[in-house]
Coordinates of C-alpha atoms in Angstrom, one line a residue:
Y1 CA -15.6 45.4 -5.1
K2 CA -17.2 44.8 -8.3
K3 CA -17.7 47.6 -10.6
R4 CA -21.0 48.9 -11.0
P5 CA -21.0 52.8 -11.6
F6 CA -24.2 54.4 -9.9
D7 CA -25.1 58.1 -10.4
G8 CA -22.6 58.8 -13.0
Y9 CA -19.4 58.4 -10.9
K10 CA -16.9 55.9 -10.9
S11 CA -17.8 52.6 -8.3
I12 CA -15.9 52.9 -4.8
V13 CA -13.8 50.5 -6.1
D14 CA -12.6 51.6 -8.6
K15 CA -10.9 54.9 -5.9
L16 CA -9.0 51.7 -4.1
D17 CA -5.2 51.3 -5.2
E18 CA -3.8 48.3 -6.3
E19 CA -2.4 47.0 -2.9
T20 CA -6.4 46.9 -1.0
K21 CA -7.6 45.6 -3.6
R22 CA -5.1 42.1 -3.5
K23 CA -6.0 42.3 0.1
L24 CA -9.8 42.7 -0.2
D25 CA -9.3 39.5 -2.1
R26 CA -7.0 37.4 -0.5
Q27 CA -9.3 38.6 2.6
R28 CA -12.3 37.2 0.9
T29 CA -10.3 33.7 -0.8
I30 CA -9.3 32.7 3.0
G31 CA -13.0 33.6 4.6
S32 CA -14.9 31.7 1.8
M33 CA -12.3 28.8 1.9
I34 CA -13.2 28.8 6.1
I35 CA -16.6 28.7 5.7
V36 CA -15.8 26.3 3.4
G37 CA -14.2 23.5 5.4
V38 CA -16.1 24.9 9.1
V39 CA -19.2 23.3 7.1
V40 CA -17.4 19.8 5.6
L41 CA -16.2 19.6 9.0
L42 CA -19.1 19.8 10.6
I43 CA -21.2 17.3 8.1
L44 CA -18.3 15.0 8.9
V45 CA -18.6 15.1 13.1
L46 CA -22.3 14.9 13.0
Y47 CA -22.1 11.5 9.8
V48 CA -19.6 10.1 12.1
T49 CA -21.0 9.9 15.4
G50 CA -24.3 9.4 14.0
I51 CA -25.9 12.2 15.5
G52 CA -29.1 12.8 14.0
V53 CA -29.6 9.4 12.4
D54 CA -31.6 6.8 13.7
K55 CA -33.0 3.4 12.0
E56 CA -36.1 4.6 12.2
H57 CA -36.0 8.2 10.5
S58 CA -32.4 7.5 8.9
V59 CA -32.1 9.1 5.7
S60 CA -32.1 5.9 3.2
G61 CA -33.7 3.6 5.7
N62 CA -30.0 1.3 5.3
I63 CA -28.6 1.6 8.7
F64 CA -25.3 0.6 6.5
V65 CA -25.5 3.5 4.6
D66 CA -26.7 5.9 8.5
K67 CA -25.0 5.2 10.8
A68 CA -21.5 5.1 11.9
D69 CA -22.0 1.7 13.7
V70 CA -24.0 -1.5 13.5
L71 CA -24.7 -4.2 16.0
I72 CA -25.6 -7.3 15.2
E73 CA -27.3 -9.2 17.8
C74 CA -27.4 -13.6 16.6
F75 CA -30.3 -15.1 19.6
G76 CA -30.0 -19.1 19.4
D77 CA -29.1 -22.3 21.1
S78 CA -25.8 -24.6 20.5
L79 CA -25.7 -23.4 16.9
T80 CA -25.6 -20.0 18.0
E81 CA -23.0 -20.4 20.7
G82 CA -20.4 -22.7 18.3
Y83 CA -21.3 -26.4 20.1
Q84 CA -20.0 -29.7 18.4
V85 CA -19.1 -32.9 18.4
T86 CA -15.8 -34.5 16.4
D87 CA -14.4 -38.1 16.6
E88 CA -10.3 -37.0 17.0
D89 CA -8.7 -41.4 17.0
G90 CA -12.2 -42.6 18.2
D91 CA -11.8 -40.6 20.8
I92 CA -15.3 -38.7 21.1
R93 CA -15.3 -34.7 22.2
T94 CA -17.4 -31.8 22.5
G95 CA -16.6 -28.4 22.9
I96 CA -17.6 -25.2 21.6
S97 CA -15.9 -23.9 18.3
E98 CA -13.3 -21.7 17.9
V99 CA -15.2 -20.9 14.7
T100 CA -18.2 -19.9 15.0
Y101 CA -21.1 -18.2 12.5
P102 CA -21.2 -14.9 14.3
K103 CA -17.2 -14.7 14.5
E104 CA -17.5 -15.6 10.6
L105 CA -20.9 -13.5 10.1
E106 CA -18.4 -10.2 10.9
Q107 CA -15.5 -10.7 9.1
K108 CA -16.9 -11.7 6.2
L109 CA -19.6 -9.0 5.9
A110 CA -17.3 -6.4 6.8
E111 CA -14.9 -8.1 4.0
L112 CA -18.1 -8.1 1.7
F113 CA -18.6 -4.2 2.4
A114 CA -15.2 -3.2 2.0
S115 CA -14.7 -4.4 -1.2
D116 CA -17.8 -3.3 -3.0
G117 CA -17.7 0.1 -1.6
N118 CA -21.6 0.3 -0.5
H119 CA -21.0 2.0 2.7
Y120 CA -20.1 5.8 1.7
G121 CA -18.9 6.3 5.3
F122 CA -16.9 5.0 8.0
F123 CA -18.5 2.4 10.3
D124 CA -18.3 0.4 13.1
L125 CA -20.0 -3.6 12.8
T126 CA -19.7 -6.3 15.9
V127 CA -21.6 -8.9 15.9
K128 CA -22.4 -10.7 19.4
N129 CA -22.5 -13.9 19.7
Y130 CA -26.4 -15.2 22.6
G131 CA -25.9 -18.1 22.1
Q132 CA -26.7 -21.3 24.5
T133 CA -26.2 -24.8 23.6
G134 CA -28.8 -26.7 25.3
S135 CA -31.6 -23.7 26.1
I136 CA -35.0 -23.9 25.5
L137 CA -37.7 -20.8 24.3
Q138 CA -39.3 -19.6 26.9
D139 CA -41.5 -16.0 26.8
T140 CA -38.3 -14.2 28.0
S141 CA -35.3 -15.0 27.0
C142 CA -34.7 -12.1 24.4
A143 CA -34.2 -10.2 27.8
R144 CA -30.4 -11.5 27.9
L145 CA -30.4 -9.1 24.7
S146 CA -28.7 -5.9 24.6
G147 CA -32.0 -4.2 23.4
S148 CA -29.9 -1.5 20.9
A149 CA -28.9 -4.2 18.1
D150 CA -30.0 -2.9 15.3
I151 CA -29.7 -6.5 13.9
V152 CA -31.2 -9.8 16.1
L153 CA -30.8 -12.9 14.0
I154 CA -33.0 -15.3 15.4
L155 CA -31.4 -18.9 15.7
Y156 CA -34.1 -21.0 17.7
T157 CA -36.7 -23.9 19.0
A158 CA -34.7 -27.2 18.1
N159 CA -34.7 -28.1 22.0
N160 CA -38.1 -27.2 22.7
F161 CA -39.2 -30.1 19.9
L162 CA -36.2 -32.0 20.9
T163 CA -37.4 -32.0 25.0
G164 CA -41.2 -31.8 24.3
A165 CA -41.4 -28.1 26.2
D166 CA -43.9 -25.9 25.0
Y167 CA -43.4 -23.9 22.3
V168 CA -46.8 -22.2 21.2
D169 CA -46.4 -18.5 20.6
T170 CA -43.0 -18.3 22.2
L171 CA -40.9 -17.5 18.9
E172 CA -44.1 -15.4 18.2
T173 CA -43.5 -13.7 21.7
N174 CA -39.9 -13.2 21.2
I175 CA -40.2 -11.2 17.9
S176 CA -42.8 -8.8 19.1
E177 CA -40.1 -7.3 22.4
I178 CA -37.5 -6.9 20.1
I179 CA -38.9 -5.3 16.8
K180 CA -41.0 -2.9 19.8
Q181 CA -36.5 -2.5 21.0
G182 CA -36.5 -1.1 17.2
S183 CA -34.4 -4.3 16.2
Q184 CA -34.5 -5.4 12.3
V185 CA -34.7 -8.9 13.0
F186 CA -34.1 -12.1 10.7
L187 CA -35.2 -15.5 11.5
L188 CA -32.9 -18.7 10.7
N189 CA -33.7 -22.0 9.9
Y190 CA -31.8 -25.3 11.0
P191 CA -29.3 -27.4 8.9
I192 CA -30.4 -31.3 8.8
L193 CA -28.4 -34.1 7.8
A194 CA -30.9 -36.2 5.7
G195 CA -31.2 -39.9 7.9
S196 CA -30.1 -38.5 11.0
P197 CA -31.6 -39.8 14.4
E198 CA -33.2 -35.8 14.7
E199 CA -34.5 -35.1 11.5
D200 CA -38.5 -35.2 12.4
K201 CA -38.5 -33.4 15.1
I202 CA -35.5 -30.9 13.3
S203 CA -37.7 -30.3 10.4
Q204 CA -40.8 -30.1 12.4
A205 CA -39.3 -26.5 14.1
N206 CA -38.2 -25.5 10.6
H207 CA -42.2 -25.2 10.1
Y208 CA -42.8 -23.8 12.6
I209 CA -40.1 -21.5 12.6
A210 CA -41.3 -20.9 8.6
S211 CA -45.3 -20.3 9.6
T212 CA -43.8 -17.7 12.1
A213 CA -41.5 -16.4 9.2
D214 CA -44.9 -16.2 6.8
S215 CA -47.0 -14.6 9.7
M216 CA -45.0 -12.1 10.8
N217 CA -43.9 -11.0 8.1
V218 CA -40.0 -11.5 9.4
T219 CA -37.5 -12.6 6.6
L220 CA -37.1 -16.4 6.2
I221 CA -33.2 -17.2 6.0
D222 CA -33.4 -20.7 4.7
L223 CA -30.1 -22.6 6.0
Q224 CA -31.7 -25.8 5.6
A225 CA -32.4 -25.3 1.8
F226 CA -28.8 -23.5 1.4
F227 CA -27.3 -27.3 3.5
A228 CA -29.2 -29.2 1.0
G229 CA -27.6 -27.7 -1.7
I230 CA -24.2 -28.6 -0.5
M231 CA -24.5 -31.6 0.8
D232 CA -23.8 -33.8 -2.3
T233 CA -20.5 -32.6 -2.3
D234 CA -19.6 -31.1 2.0
Q235 CA -21.7 -33.4 3.5
E236 CA -18.4 -35.6 4.9
T237 CA -17.5 -32.3 7.1
L238 CA -20.3 -30.2 7.8
F239 CA -21.8 -31.8 10.2
G240 CA -20.7 -33.4 14.1
E241 CA -20.4 -36.9 14.8
D242 CA -23.9 -36.6 16.2
G243 CA -25.6 -35.8 12.8
L244 CA -26.5 -32.6 13.7
H245 CA -24.3 -29.3 15.0
L246 CA -22.1 -28.7 12.6
S247 CA -18.5 -29.0 12.2
Q248 CA -16.1 -25.9 11.8
T249 CA -16.3 -25.8 8.4
G250 CA -20.4 -25.8 8.6
Y251 CA -20.0 -22.9 10.9
L252 CA -18.2 -21.9 8.4
R253 CA -19.8 -22.4 5.6
M254 CA -23.0 -20.8 7.8
G255 CA -21.3 -17.9 8.6
D256 CA -20.4 -16.8 5.2
Y257 CA -24.1 -17.2 3.8
I258 CA -25.7 -15.4 5.9
S259 CA -23.7 -13.2 5.4
E260 CA -24.2 -12.8 1.6
I261 CA -28.4 -12.5 2.6
L262 CA -27.8 -9.5 4.5
H263 CA -25.3 -7.6 2.3
D264 CA -27.6 -8.1 -0.8
Y265 CA -31.2 -7.9 0.9
Y266 CA -29.5 -4.7 2.8
F267 CA -28.1 -3.1 -0.9
E268 CA -30.7 -4.9 -3.2
M269 CA -34.0 -3.2 -1.1
D270 CA -32.1 0.0 -2.6

């Protein structure tokens, strides 16, 4: 009801009494607030539910910013499942550790995002453990994954080298299939304890993993280098009695390191 004189006459608003003007003003204010509220609510619903946002066509290309929930799948053998060999007063025991790198990864990564404010919305982070102790990587091994992960971490082929099983192109085949499903792939290599009985074969597996990462343009998370860097102080507590599998401390350090790598990867990409 802005005052706008026209043709020499007073504006229509000028002819209204003060009470009517106040009613119009209140109605306009309430109407504006309702419209703004509806728009904000719609934006929140779209963001939280992830409607209209997908991995290939997201706003920023960063799934930790664009998605309402993030699924990470850890695909591998015994080091993924959490196998350990312990010595309890001379009694050698084997089994799956209560502490695994996927479990630590989920907790640590959530803490990193919560503490630094890099994630500007609300999301659920889930890390699933698809490790199988003693498993050999075959062309169809990735079929046991869900096929809907945002990120897949692969730590595989040690048992191929340890047993002499065929490994040629197996890693490449699995990576290609996982990428087709829309997942971001990261390759991991194996921590190595110098002087351990299987050092040479694990080194061969790591060489194959590194060359595959390079040829397929996949990011390599270098656990061998990381563990070598902390070995001087933690050697006695990082590995189990067999010198091949990790201790609970080793799995904790592994999960922490991978969480830091993923966090830095996604928030340095901007």
